[in-house]
Amino acid sequence: MGDMTNSDFYSKNQRNESSHGGEFGCTMEELRSLMELRGTEAVVKIKETYGDTDAICRRLKTSPVEGLPGTAPDLEKRKQIFGQNFIPPKKPKTFLQLVWEALQDVTLIILEIAAIISLGLSFYHPPGENNEGCATAQGGAEDEGEAEAGWIEGAAILLSVICVVLVTAFNDWSKEKQFRGLQSRIEQEQKFTVVRAGQVVQIPVAEIVVGDIAQVKYGDLLPADGLFIQGNDLKIDESSLTGESDQVRKSVDKDPMLLSGTHVMEGSGRMVVTAVGVNSQTGIIFTLLGAGGEEEEKKDKKGKMQDGSADAGQSKVTA
């Protein structure tokens, strides 16, 4: 699954949601739209559409107190409909791509040009050079020897550039490999507290599903989007998403929206998970960043095709 792009992963979740969304009282698209709201606007939307957070829990077939039953078929069904709490990483760069990036260094480009010029001059012999007199035979022999060995300087520069590029690319490749291994290990070892079948348990973050009742406390990094259902003086740092440094106080009647990727700075409480993985607010941002290059290429190709068809139409009219 790691080789799948973010956009493909999201499209698969959308297809699953459209196929099975009727099994629950709300679809993934509705929950995504709800989590995009903030403050009073979100409270009004919840009251008008669902009634309250308890009604949302009932639609998601979960209990604010007991949580999910935790049976394997139910958890698997929720993963298929609402997606898994996993954001596929970007495709790693190949060694050749890293070599090409290392070659873009300005200093190395200057050295490459100098080496090519040096090699070209070492093999260039002006016409009529052999017709000179032999009055200085000894000096001419020395100059001829130096001319024959002149290519060594340019070759040495090129060899140095190749060594630097290969070493730089290998270091970048090994660092990226270590980073991905460390990130994968952290994701596998990171756990979060949820309530299932009335029991408070810790599960891997990747196993959290929509409908889980998660317990949040000071110091937690929220792994999914959710609605605040009860708690005590809960304050969240949302600077990672909004850029605002002020802590946001969460409450059921003022601002119940809890977003993935934000930190709990004070208090504790419970939330019902409403979006996971690529469907969460953090996942949406990663999806947009990961698919941005592909979208730009599609737009450019589409624009060129439209320009070509327009030019063809104009030429026909002119004819």
PDB file of C-alpha atoms in Angstrom:
ATOM      1  CA  MET A   1       0.000   0.000   0.000  1.00  0.00           C
ATOM      2  CA  GLY A   2       3.028   2.268   0.487  1.00  0.00           C
ATOM      3  CA  ASP A   3       3.492   2.466  -3.296  1.00  0.00           C
ATOM      4  CA  MET A   4      -0.022   3.866  -3.788  1.00  0.00           C
ATOM      5  CA  THR A   5      -0.228   7.609  -4.306  1.00  0.00           C
ATOM      6  CA  ASN A   6      -2.331   9.813  -2.043  1.00  0.00           C
ATOM      7  CA  SER A   7      -4.826  10.624  -4.817  1.00  0.00           C
ATOM      8  CA  ASP A   8      -5.304   6.926  -5.696  1.00  0.00           C
ATOM      9  CA  PHE A   9      -5.760   6.077  -2.035  1.00  0.00           C
ATOM     10  CA  TYR A  10      -8.390   8.795  -1.642  1.00  0.00           C
ATOM     11  CA  SER A  11     -10.224   7.721  -4.804  1.00  0.00           C
ATOM     12  CA  LYS A  12     -10.415   4.154  -3.498  1.00  0.00           C
ATOM     13  CA  ASN A  13     -11.920   5.376  -0.230  1.00  0.00           C
ATOM     14  CA  GLN A  14     -14.461   7.446  -2.154  1.00  0.00           C
ATOM     15  CA  ARG A  15     -15.534   4.408  -4.198  1.00  0.00           C
ATOM     16  CA  ASN A  16     -15.914   2.321  -1.045  1.00  0.00           C
ATOM     17  CA  GLU A  17     -17.942   5.079   0.614  1.00  0.00           C
ATOM     18  CA  SER A  18     -20.341   5.389  -2.323  1.00  0.00           C
ATOM     19  CA  SER A  19     -20.844   1.621  -2.341  1.00  0.00           C
ATOM     20  CA  HIS A  20     -21.488   1.144   1.382  1.00  0.00           C
ATOM     21  CA  GLY A  21     -22.375   4.591   2.750  1.00  0.00           C
ATOM     22  CA  GLY A  22     -26.005   3.577   3.266  1.00  0.00           C
ATOM     23  CA  GLU A  23     -25.048   1.224   6.099  1.00  0.00           C
ATOM     24  CA  PHE A  24     -24.523   4.209   8.414  1.00  0.00           C
ATOM     25  CA  GLY A  25     -26.571   7.322   9.024  1.00  0.00           C
ATOM     26  CA  CYS A  26     -23.979   9.631   7.455  1.00  0.00           C
ATOM     27  CA  THR A  27     -21.472   9.336   4.644  1.00  0.00           C
ATOM     28  CA  MET A  28     -17.767  10.114   4.609  1.00  0.00           C
ATOM     29  CA  GLU A  29     -18.362  13.143   2.397  1.00  0.00           C
ATOM     30  CA  GLU A  30     -20.843  14.579   4.907  1.00  0.00           C
ATOM     31  CA  LEU A  31     -18.412  14.075   7.772  1.00  0.00           C
ATOM     32  CA  ARG A  32     -15.575  15.639   5.758  1.00  0.00           C
ATOM     33  CA  SER A  33     -17.713  18.702   5.044  1.00  0.00           C
ATOM     34  CA  LEU A  34     -18.678  18.932   8.714  1.00  0.00           C
ATOM     35  CA  MET A  35     -15.052  18.850   9.900  1.00  0.00           C
ATOM     36  CA  GLU A  36     -14.207  21.797   7.648  1.00  0.00           C
ATOM     37  CA  LEU A  37     -16.416  24.062   9.776  1.00  0.00           C
ATOM     38  CA  ARG A  38     -15.246  25.923  12.883  1.00  0.00           C
ATOM     39  CA  GLY A  39     -16.727  27.422  16.043  1.00  0.00           C
ATOM     40  CA  THR A  40     -20.313  28.599  16.068  1.00  0.00           C
ATOM     41  CA  GLU A  41     -20.800  27.666  12.429  1.00  0.00           C
ATOM     42  CA  ALA A  42     -19.991  24.030  13.235  1.00  0.00           C
ATOM     43  CA  VAL A  43     -22.340  24.002  16.261  1.00  0.00           C
ATOM     44  CA  VAL A  44     -25.201  25.373  14.153  1.00  0.00           C
ATOM     45  CA  LYS A  45     -24.545  22.808  11.411  1.00  0.00           C
ATOM     46  CA  ILE A  46     -24.566  19.942  13.933  1.00  0.00           C
ATOM     47  CA  LYS A  47     -27.856  21.117  15.485  1.00  0.00           C
ATOM     48  CA  GLU A  48     -29.584  21.678  12.134  1.00  0.00           C
ATOM     49  CA  THR A  49     -28.434  18.462  10.459  1.00  0.00           C
ATOM     50  CA  TYR A  50     -27.941  15.932  13.249  1.00  0.00           C
ATOM     51  CA  GLY A  51     -29.368  17.434  16.451  1.00  0.00           C
ATOM     52  CA  ASP A  52     -26.364  16.911  18.735  1.00  0.00           C
ATOM     53  CA  THR A  53     -23.185  14.856  19.098  1.00  0.00           C
ATOM     54  CA  ASP A  54     -25.124  11.972  20.686  1.00  0.00           C
ATOM     55  CA  ALA A  55     -27.222  11.763  17.508  1.00  0.00           C
ATOM     56  CA  ILE A  56     -24.024  11.581  15.437  1.00  0.00           C
ATOM     57  CA  CYS A  57     -22.817   8.732  17.677  1.00  0.00           C
ATOM     58  CA  ARG A  58     -26.080   6.892  17.080  1.00  0.00           C
ATOM     59  CA  ARG A  59     -25.734   7.331  13.330  1.00  0.00           C
ATOM     60  CA  LEU A  60     -22.203   5.953  13.503  1.00  0.00           C
ATOM     61  CA  LYS A  61     -23.522   3.025  15.602  1.00  0.00           C
ATOM     62  CA  THR A  62     -21.295   3.783  18.584  1.00  0.00           C
ATOM     63  CA  SER A  63     -21.869   4.631  22.246  1.00  0.00           C
ATOM     64  CA  PRO A  64     -20.342   7.717  23.921  1.00  0.00           C
ATOM     65  CA  VAL A  65     -19.825   5.590  27.051  1.00  0.00           C
ATOM     66  CA  GLU A  66     -19.223   2.030  25.829  1.00  0.00           C
ATOM     67  CA  GLY A  67     -17.573   2.885  22.505  1.00  0.00           C
ATOM     68  CA  LEU A  68     -17.521   0.411  19.632  1.00  0.00           C
ATOM     69  CA  PRO A  69     -18.108  -3.287  20.281  1.00  0.00           C
ATOM     70  CA  GLY A  70     -14.675  -3.970  18.812  1.00  0.00           C
ATOM     71  CA  THR A  71     -15.665  -7.014  16.764  1.00  0.00           C
ATOM     72  CA  ALA A  72     -13.489  -7.818  13.757  1.00  0.00           C
ATOM     73  CA  PRO A  73     -16.311  -7.694  11.148  1.00  0.00           C
ATOM     74  CA  ASP A  74     -17.497  -4.275  12.379  1.00  0.00           C
ATOM     75  CA  LEU A  75     -13.973  -2.805  12.397  1.00  0.00           C
ATOM     76  CA  GLU A  76     -13.257  -4.178   8.924  1.00  0.00           C
ATOM     77  CA  LYS A  77     -16.526  -2.755   7.590  1.00  0.00           C
ATOM     78  CA  ARG A  78     -15.673   0.698   8.962  1.00  0.00           C
ATOM     79  CA  LYS A  79     -12.227   0.563   7.359  1.00  0.00           C
ATOM     80  CA  GLN A  80     -13.770  -0.291   4.006  1.00  0.00           C
ATOM     81  CA  ILE A  81     -16.399   2.458   4.182  1.00  0.00           C
ATOM     82  CA  PHE A  82     -14.573   5.307   5.926  1.00  0.00           C
ATOM     83  CA  GLY A  83     -10.962   4.387   5.174  1.00  0.00           C
ATOM     84  CA  GLN A  84      -7.987   3.415   7.297  1.00  0.00           C
ATOM     85  CA  ASN A  85      -6.068   5.752   9.557  1.00  0.00           C
ATOM     86  CA  PHE A  86      -3.051   5.704   7.278  1.00  0.00           C
ATOM     87  CA  ILE A  87      -1.598   8.306   4.940  1.00  0.00           C
ATOM     88  CA  PRO A  88       0.489   6.659   2.188  1.00  0.00           C
ATOM     89  CA  PRO A  89       3.907   8.282   1.846  1.00  0.00           C
ATOM     90  CA  LYS A  90       5.187   9.837  -1.331  1.00  0.00           C
ATOM     91  CA  LYS A  91       7.035   7.560  -3.704  1.00  0.00           C
ATOM     92  CA  PRO A  92      10.731   7.624  -2.735  1.00  0.00           C
ATOM     93  CA  LYS A  93      13.221   9.136  -5.142  1.00  0.00           C
ATOM     94  CA  THR A  94      15.422   6.751  -7.089  1.00  0.00           C
ATOM     95  CA  PHE A  95      19.200   6.857  -6.930  1.00  0.00           C
ATOM     96  CA  LEU A  96      19.369   8.302 -10.450  1.00  0.00           C
ATOM     97  CA  GLN A  97      16.999  11.115  -9.448  1.00  0.00           C
ATOM     98  CA  LEU A  98      19.223  11.929  -6.485  1.00  0.00           C
ATOM     99  CA  VAL A  99      22.264  11.929  -8.801  1.00  0.00           C
ATOM    100  CA  TRP A 100      20.504  14.381 -11.116  1.00  0.00           C
ATOM    101  CA  GLU A 101      19.649  16.653  -8.169  1.00  0.00           C
ATOM    102  CA  ALA A 102      23.263  16.574  -6.987  1.00  0.00           C
ATOM    103  CA  LEU A 103      24.410  17.634 -10.466  1.00  0.00           C
ATOM    104  CA  GLN A 104      22.341  20.831 -10.188  1.00  0.00           C
ATOM    105  CA  ASP A 105      24.860  22.389  -7.787  1.00  0.00           C
ATOM    106  CA  VAL A 106      26.269  25.619  -9.296  1.00  0.00           C
ATOM    107  CA  THR A 107      29.858  24.901  -8.233  1.00  0.00           C
ATOM    108  CA  LEU A 108      29.782  21.456  -9.827  1.00  0.00           C
ATOM    109  CA  ILE A 109      28.322  22.881 -13.030  1.00  0.00           C
ATOM    110  CA  ILE A 110      31.204  25.397 -13.244  1.00  0.00           C
ATOM    111  CA  LEU A 111      33.744  22.615 -12.664  1.00  0.00           C
ATOM    112  CA  GLU A 112      32.100  20.469 -15.351  1.00  0.00           C
ATOM    113  CA  ILE A 113      32.307  23.298 -17.900  1.00  0.00           C
ATOM    114  CA  ALA A 114      35.942  23.985 -16.980  1.00  0.00           C
ATOM    115  CA  ALA A 115      36.823  20.293 -17.322  1.00  0.00           C
ATOM    116  CA  ILE A 116      35.168  20.037 -20.748  1.00  0.00           C
ATOM    117  CA  ILE A 117      36.978  23.166 -21.971  1.00  0.00           C
ATOM    118  CA  SER A 118      40.290  21.835 -20.623  1.00  0.00           C
ATOM    119  CA  LEU A 119      39.802  18.485 -22.370  1.00  0.00           C
ATOM    120  CA  GLY A 120      38.844  20.201 -25.611  1.00  0.00           C
ATOM    121  CA  LEU A 121      41.954  22.407 -25.592  1.00  0.00           C
ATOM    122  CA  SER A 122      44.239  19.470 -24.736  1.00  0.00           C
ATOM    123  CA  PHE A 123      43.166  17.590 -27.860  1.00  0.00           C
ATOM    124  CA  TYR A 124      43.165  20.638 -30.136  1.00  0.00           C
ATOM    125  CA  HIS A 125      46.229  21.046 -32.348  1.00  0.00           C
ATOM    126  CA  PRO A 126      46.380  24.199 -34.521  1.00  0.00           C
ATOM    127  CA  PRO A 127      47.137  23.537 -38.242  1.00  0.00           C
ATOM    128  CA  GLY A 128      50.765  24.107 -39.268  1.00  0.00           C
ATOM    129  CA  GLU A 129      52.101  23.339 -35.812  1.00  0.00           C
ATOM    130  CA  ASN A 130      54.271  20.515 -37.175  1.00  0.00           C
ATOM    131  CA  ASN A 131      55.872  22.777 -39.840  1.00  0.00           C
ATOM    132  CA  GLU A 132      57.849  24.856 -37.348  1.00  0.00           C
ATOM    133  CA  GLY A 133      61.632  24.766 -37.381  1.00  0.00           C
ATOM    134  CA  CYS A 134      63.694  22.406 -35.320  1.00  0.00           C
ATOM    135  CA  ALA A 135      66.040  25.028 -33.865  1.00  0.00           C
ATOM    136  CA  THR A 136      64.823  24.330 -30.387  1.00  0.00           C
ATOM    137  CA  ALA A 137      64.450  20.568 -30.600  1.00  0.00           C
ATOM    138  CA  GLN A 138      64.864  19.919 -26.886  1.00  0.00           C
ATOM    139  CA  GLY A 139      62.323  22.598 -25.851  1.00  0.00           C
ATOM    140  CA  GLY A 140      59.901  21.359 -28.514  1.00  0.00           C
ATOM    141  CA  ALA A 141      60.078  17.829 -27.148  1.00  0.00           C
ATOM    142  CA  GLU A 142      59.261  19.059 -23.664  1.00  0.00           C
ATOM    143  CA  ASP A 143      56.314  21.138 -24.936  1.00  0.00           C
ATOM    144  CA  GLU A 144      55.056  18.142 -26.904  1.00  0.00           C
ATOM    145  CA  GLY A 145      55.174  15.981 -23.786  1.00  0.00           C
ATOM    146  CA  GLU A 146      53.242  18.565 -21.795  1.00  0.00           C
ATOM    147  CA  ALA A 147      50.649  18.830 -24.586  1.00  0.00           C
ATOM    148  CA  GLU A 148      50.149  15.057 -24.664  1.00  0.00           C
ATOM    149  CA  ALA A 149      49.579  15.003 -20.892  1.00  0.00           C
ATOM    150  CA  GLY A 150      47.297  18.062 -20.921  1.00  0.00           C
ATOM    151  CA  TRP A 151      44.120  15.933 -20.871  1.00  0.00           C
ATOM    152  CA  ILE A 152      44.961  14.677 -17.380  1.00  0.00           C
ATOM    153  CA  GLU A 153      43.924  17.957 -15.757  1.00  0.00           C
ATOM    154  CA  GLY A 154      40.454  17.993 -17.337  1.00  0.00           C
ATOM    155  CA  ALA A 155      39.933  14.275 -16.650  1.00  0.00           C
ATOM    156  CA  ALA A 156      40.915  14.758 -12.999  1.00  0.00           C
ATOM    157  CA  ILE A 157      38.323  17.527 -12.604  1.00  0.00           C
ATOM    158  CA  LEU A 158      35.620  15.372 -14.170  1.00  0.00           C
ATOM    159  CA  LEU A 159      36.572  12.416 -11.976  1.00  0.00           C
ATOM    160  CA  SER A 160      36.360  14.632  -8.883  1.00  0.00           C
ATOM    161  CA  VAL A 161      32.921  15.877  -9.897  1.00  0.00           C
ATOM    162  CA  ILE A 162      31.698  12.309 -10.451  1.00  0.00           C
ATOM    163  CA  CYS A 163      32.989  11.236  -7.031  1.00  0.00           C
ATOM    164  CA  VAL A 164      31.312  14.195  -5.286  1.00  0.00           C
ATOM    165  CA  VAL A 165      28.018  13.566  -7.077  1.00  0.00           C
ATOM    166  CA  LEU A 166      27.979   9.850  -6.282  1.00  0.00           C
ATOM    167  CA  VAL A 167      28.878  10.392  -2.631  1.00  0.00           C
ATOM    168  CA  THR A 168      26.222  13.114  -2.238  1.00  0.00           C
ATOM    169  CA  ALA A 169      23.546  11.002  -3.916  1.00  0.00           C
ATOM    170  CA  PHE A 170      24.419   7.948  -1.807  1.00  0.00           C
ATOM    171  CA  ASN A 171      24.280   9.973   1.424  1.00  0.00           C
ATOM    172  CA  ASP A 172      20.877  11.419   0.478  1.00  0.00           C
ATOM    173  CA  TRP A 173      19.591   7.963  -0.463  1.00  0.00           C
ATOM    174  CA  SER A 174      20.759   6.378   2.805  1.00  0.00           C
ATOM    175  CA  LYS A 175      19.326   9.245   4.877  1.00  0.00           C
ATOM    176  CA  GLU A 176      15.960   8.994   3.133  1.00  0.00           C
ATOM    177  CA  LYS A 177      15.925   5.234   3.675  1.00  0.00           C
ATOM    178  CA  GLN A 178      16.727   5.633   7.385  1.00  0.00           C
ATOM    179  CA  PHE A 179      14.101   8.348   7.774  1.00  0.00           C
ATOM    180  CA  ARG A 180      11.386   6.223   6.164  1.00  0.00           C
ATOM    181  CA  GLY A 181      12.340   3.268   8.333  1.00  0.00           C
ATOM    182  CA  LEU A 182      12.216   5.412  11.473  1.00  0.00           C
ATOM    183  CA  GLN A 183       8.886   6.938  10.450  1.00  0.00           C
ATOM    184  CA  SER A 184       7.405   3.506   9.789  1.00  0.00           C
ATOM    185  CA  ARG A 185       8.598   2.228  13.174  1.00  0.00           C
ATOM    186  CA  ILE A 186       7.156   5.265  14.968  1.00  0.00           C
ATOM    187  CA  GLU A 187       3.803   4.803  13.229  1.00  0.00           C
ATOM    188  CA  GLN A 188       3.714   1.140  14.202  1.00  0.00           C
ATOM    189  CA  GLU A 189       4.730   1.754  17.828  1.00  0.00           C
ATOM    190  CA  GLN A 190       2.591   4.864  18.450  1.00  0.00           C
ATOM    191  CA  LYS A 191      -0.565   4.022  20.369  1.00  0.00           C
ATOM    192  CA  PHE A 192      -3.678   5.912  21.411  1.00  0.00           C
ATOM    193  CA  THR A 193      -6.312   5.344  24.081  1.00  0.00           C
ATOM    194  CA  VAL A 194      -9.836   4.426  22.975  1.00  0.00           C
ATOM    195  CA  VAL A 195     -12.930   2.903  24.563  1.00  0.00           C
ATOM    196  CA  ARG A 196     -14.129  -0.383  23.091  1.00  0.00           C
ATOM    197  CA  ALA A 197     -16.807  -2.611  24.590  1.00  0.00           C
ATOM    198  CA  GLY A 198     -16.720  -0.497  27.725  1.00  0.00           C
ATOM    199  CA  GLN A 199     -12.985  -1.111  28.250  1.00  0.00           C
ATOM    200  CA  VAL A 200     -10.263   1.516  28.015  1.00  0.00           C
ATOM    201  CA  VAL A 201      -7.565   0.079  25.766  1.00  0.00           C
ATOM    202  CA  GLN A 202      -4.521   1.319  23.888  1.00  0.00           C
ATOM    203  CA  ILE A 203      -4.353   0.451  20.207  1.00  0.00           C
ATOM    204  CA  PRO A 204      -1.960   1.382  17.374  1.00  0.00           C
ATOM    205  CA  VAL A 205      -2.895   4.666  15.737  1.00  0.00           C
ATOM    206  CA  ALA A 206      -3.367   2.905  12.385  1.00  0.00           C
ATOM    207  CA  GLU A 207      -6.142   0.760  13.919  1.00  0.00           C
ATOM    208  CA  ILE A 208      -8.359   3.726  14.874  1.00  0.00           C
ATOM    209  CA  VAL A 209     -11.608   3.769  12.882  1.00  0.00           C
ATOM    210  CA  VAL A 210     -14.498   6.175  12.430  1.00  0.00           C
ATOM    211  CA  GLY A 211     -16.875   5.786  15.383  1.00  0.00           C
ATOM    212  CA  ASP A 212     -14.162   5.082  17.953  1.00  0.00           C
ATOM    213  CA  ILE A 213     -14.470   6.946  21.251  1.00  0.00           C
ATOM    214  CA  ALA A 214     -10.967   8.266  21.894  1.00  0.00           C
ATOM    215  CA  GLN A 215      -9.687   9.660  25.177  1.00  0.00           C
ATOM    216  CA  VAL A 216      -7.533  12.767  24.823  1.00  0.00           C
ATOM    217  CA  LYS A 217      -5.308  14.278  27.472  1.00  0.00           C
ATOM    218  CA  TYR A 218      -2.504  16.781  27.947  1.00  0.00           C
ATOM    219  CA  GLY A 219       0.420  16.164  25.606  1.00  0.00           C
ATOM    220  CA  ASP A 220      -1.444  14.060  23.037  1.00  0.00           C
ATOM    221  CA  LEU A 221      -1.032  14.558  19.300  1.00  0.00           C
ATOM    222  CA  LEU A 222      -4.470  13.896  17.860  1.00  0.00           C
ATOM    223  CA  PRO A 223      -4.262  11.079  15.276  1.00  0.00           C
ATOM    224  CA  ALA A 224      -7.670  11.683  13.658  1.00  0.00           C
ATOM    225  CA  ASP A 225     -10.497  14.210  13.337  1.00  0.00           C
ATOM    226  CA  GLY A 226     -13.324  14.039  15.846  1.00  0.00           C
ATOM    227  CA  LEU A 227     -16.107  15.774  17.748  1.00  0.00           C
ATOM    228  CA  PHE A 228     -15.645  16.710  21.380  1.00  0.00           C
ATOM    229  CA  ILE A 229     -18.363  14.979  23.419  1.00  0.00           C
ATOM    230  CA  GLN A 230     -17.268  15.514  27.025  1.00  0.00           C
ATOM    231  CA  GLY A 231     -14.287  16.713  29.008  1.00  0.00           C
ATOM    232  CA  ASN A 232     -12.730  19.235  31.319  1.00  0.00           C
ATOM    233  CA  ASP A 233     -11.111  22.524  30.265  1.00  0.00           C
ATOM    234  CA  LEU A 234      -9.689  21.154  27.027  1.00  0.00           C
ATOM    235  CA  LYS A 235      -7.354  23.497  25.120  1.00  0.00           C
ATOM    236  CA  ILE A 236      -5.805  22.677  21.751  1.00  0.00           C
ATOM    237  CA  ASP A 237      -2.834  24.121  19.877  1.00  0.00           C
ATOM    238  CA  GLU A 238      -3.972  24.289  16.226  1.00  0.00           C
ATOM    239  CA  SER A 239      -0.966  26.241  14.934  1.00  0.00           C
ATOM    240  CA  SER A 240       0.165  23.279  12.806  1.00  0.00           C
ATOM    241  CA  LEU A 241      -2.992  23.677  10.670  1.00  0.00           C
ATOM    242  CA  THR A 242      -4.121  27.280  11.065  1.00  0.00           C
ATOM    243  CA  GLY A 243      -0.843  29.054  11.901  1.00  0.00           C
ATOM    244  CA  GLU A 244      -2.446  30.757  14.916  1.00  0.00           C
ATOM    245  CA  SER A 245      -0.406  30.456  18.092  1.00  0.00           C
ATOM    246  CA  ASP A 246      -3.324  31.043  20.488  1.00  0.00           C
ATOM    247  CA  GLN A 247      -4.699  27.977  22.221  1.00  0.00           C
ATOM    248  CA  VAL A 248      -8.308  27.138  21.358  1.00  0.00           C
ATOM    249  CA  ARG A 249     -10.705  26.140  24.123  1.00  0.00           C
ATOM    250  CA  LYS A 250     -12.976  23.259  23.105  1.00  0.00           C
ATOM    251  CA  SER A 251     -16.523  22.727  24.328  1.00  0.00           C
ATOM    252  CA  VAL A 252     -19.654  20.976  23.090  1.00  0.00           C
ATOM    253  CA  ASP A 253     -21.693  24.191  22.782  1.00  0.00           C
ATOM    254  CA  LYS A 254     -19.012  26.527  21.323  1.00  0.00           C
ATOM    255  CA  ASP A 255     -16.325  24.687  19.374  1.00  0.00           C
ATOM    256  CA  PRO A 256     -16.385  20.851  19.416  1.00  0.00           C
ATOM    257  CA  MET A 257     -14.139  20.312  16.376  1.00  0.00           C
ATOM    258  CA  LEU A 258     -10.927  18.378  17.126  1.00  0.00           C
ATOM    259  CA  LEU A 259      -8.504  18.066  14.209  1.00  0.00           C
ATOM    260  CA  SER A 260      -5.740  15.584  13.487  1.00  0.00           C
ATOM    261  CA  GLY A 261      -2.186  16.860  13.800  1.00  0.00           C
ATOM    262  CA  THR A 262      -3.033  19.285  16.632  1.00  0.00           C
ATOM    263  CA  HIS A 263      -1.691  19.109  20.199  1.00  0.00           C
ATOM    264  CA  VAL A 264      -3.598  18.933  23.471  1.00  0.00           C
ATOM    265  CA  MET A 265      -2.151  21.662  25.698  1.00  0.00           C
ATOM    266  CA  GLU A 266      -4.500  21.518  28.697  1.00  0.00           C
ATOM    267  CA  GLY A 267      -7.298  19.415  30.116  1.00  0.00           C
ATOM    268  CA  SER A 268      -8.721  16.075  29.019  1.00  0.00           C
ATOM    269  CA  GLY A 269     -11.836  14.638  27.450  1.00  0.00           C
ATOM    270  CA  ARG A 270     -13.373  12.269  24.942  1.00  0.00           C
ATOM    271  CA  MET A 271     -14.106  12.584  21.254  1.00  0.00           C
ATOM    272  CA  VAL A 272     -15.923  10.510  18.677  1.00  0.00           C
ATOM    273  CA  VAL A 273     -13.705   9.922  15.634  1.00  0.00           C
ATOM    274  CA  THR A 274     -15.313  11.238  12.440  1.00  0.00           C
ATOM    275  CA  ALA A 275     -12.482  11.129   9.871  1.00  0.00           C
ATOM    276  CA  VAL A 276      -9.245   9.170   9.560  1.00  0.00           C
ATOM    277  CA  GLY A 277      -6.295   8.900   7.186  1.00  0.00           C
ATOM    278  CA  VAL A 278      -6.547  10.805   3.921  1.00  0.00           C
ATOM    279  CA  ASN A 279     -10.068  11.944   4.820  1.00  0.00           C
ATOM    280  CA  SER A 280      -8.889  13.830   7.921  1.00  0.00           C
ATOM    281  CA  GLN A 281      -7.851  17.481   7.717  1.00  0.00           C
ATOM    282  CA  THR A 282      -4.155  16.566   7.886  1.00  0.00           C
ATOM    283  CA  GLY A 283      -4.691  13.857   5.275  1.00  0.00           C
ATOM    284  CA  ILE A 284      -6.444  16.312   2.950  1.00  0.00           C
ATOM    285  CA  ILE A 285      -3.465  18.674   3.163  1.00  0.00           C
ATOM    286  CA  PHE A 286      -0.996  15.854   2.424  1.00  0.00           C
ATOM    287  CA  THR A 287      -3.175  14.703  -0.470  1.00  0.00           C
ATOM    288  CA  LEU A 288      -3.185  18.178  -2.017  1.00  0.00           C
ATOM    289  CA  LEU A 289       0.581  18.499  -1.605  1.00  0.00           C
ATOM    290  CA  GLY A 290       1.249  15.041  -3.010  1.00  0.00           C
ATOM    291  CA  ALA A 291      -1.066  15.394  -6.014  1.00  0.00           C
ATOM    292  CA  GLY A 292      -0.189  19.007  -6.802  1.00  0.00           C
ATOM    293  CA  GLY A 293       2.522  18.185  -9.338  1.00  0.00           C
ATOM    294  CA  GLU A 294       0.336  15.682 -11.167  1.00  0.00           C
ATOM    295  CA  GLU A 295      -2.574  18.121 -11.285  1.00  0.00           C
ATOM    296  CA  GLU A 296      -0.358  20.874 -12.688  1.00  0.00           C
ATOM    297  CA  GLU A 297       0.898  18.526 -15.409  1.00  0.00           C
ATOM    298  CA  LYS A 298      -2.671  17.589 -16.314  1.00  0.00           C
ATOM    299  CA  LYS A 299      -3.669  21.258 -16.471  1.00  0.00           C
ATOM    300  CA  ASP A 300      -0.667  22.091 -18.667  1.00  0.00           C
ATOM    301  CA  LYS A 301      -1.434  19.219 -21.073  1.00  0.00           C
ATOM    302  CA  LYS A 302      -5.095  20.198 -21.186  1.00  0.00           C
ATOM    303  CA  GLY A 303      -4.184  23.828 -21.870  1.00  0.00           C
ATOM    304  CA  LYS A 304      -1.828  22.839 -24.667  1.00  0.00           C
ATOM    305  CA  MET A 305      -4.491  20.642 -26.253  1.00  0.00           C
ATOM    306  CA  GLN A 306      -7.022  23.480 -26.070  1.00  0.00           C
ATOM    307  CA  ASP A 307      -4.505  25.916 -27.540  1.00  0.00           C
ATOM    308  CA  GLY A 308      -3.731  23.461 -30.354  1.00  0.00           C
ATOM    309  CA  SER A 309      -7.382  22.919 -31.171  1.00  0.00           C
ATOM    310  CA  ALA A 310      -7.977  26.689 -31.130  1.00  0.00           C
ATOM    311  CA  ASP A 311      -5.058  27.286 -33.496  1.00  0.00           C
ATOM    312  CA  ALA A 312      -6.360  24.553 -35.811  1.00  0.00           C
ATOM    313  CA  GLY A 313      -9.802  26.138 -35.806  1.00  0.00           C
ATOM    314  CA  GLN A 314      -8.392  29.554 -36.620  1.00  0.00           C
ATOM    315  CA  SER A 315      -6.345  28.142 -39.505  1.00  0.00           C
ATOM    316  CA  LYS A 316      -9.453  26.492 -40.958  1.00  0.00           C
ATOM    317  CA  VAL A 317     -11.374  29.746 -40.728  1.00  0.00           C
ATOM    318  CA  THR A 318      -8.518  31.642 -42.382  1.00  0.00           C
ATOM    319  CA  ALA A 319      -8.357  29.100 -45.200  1.00  0.00           C
TER     320      ALA A 319
END
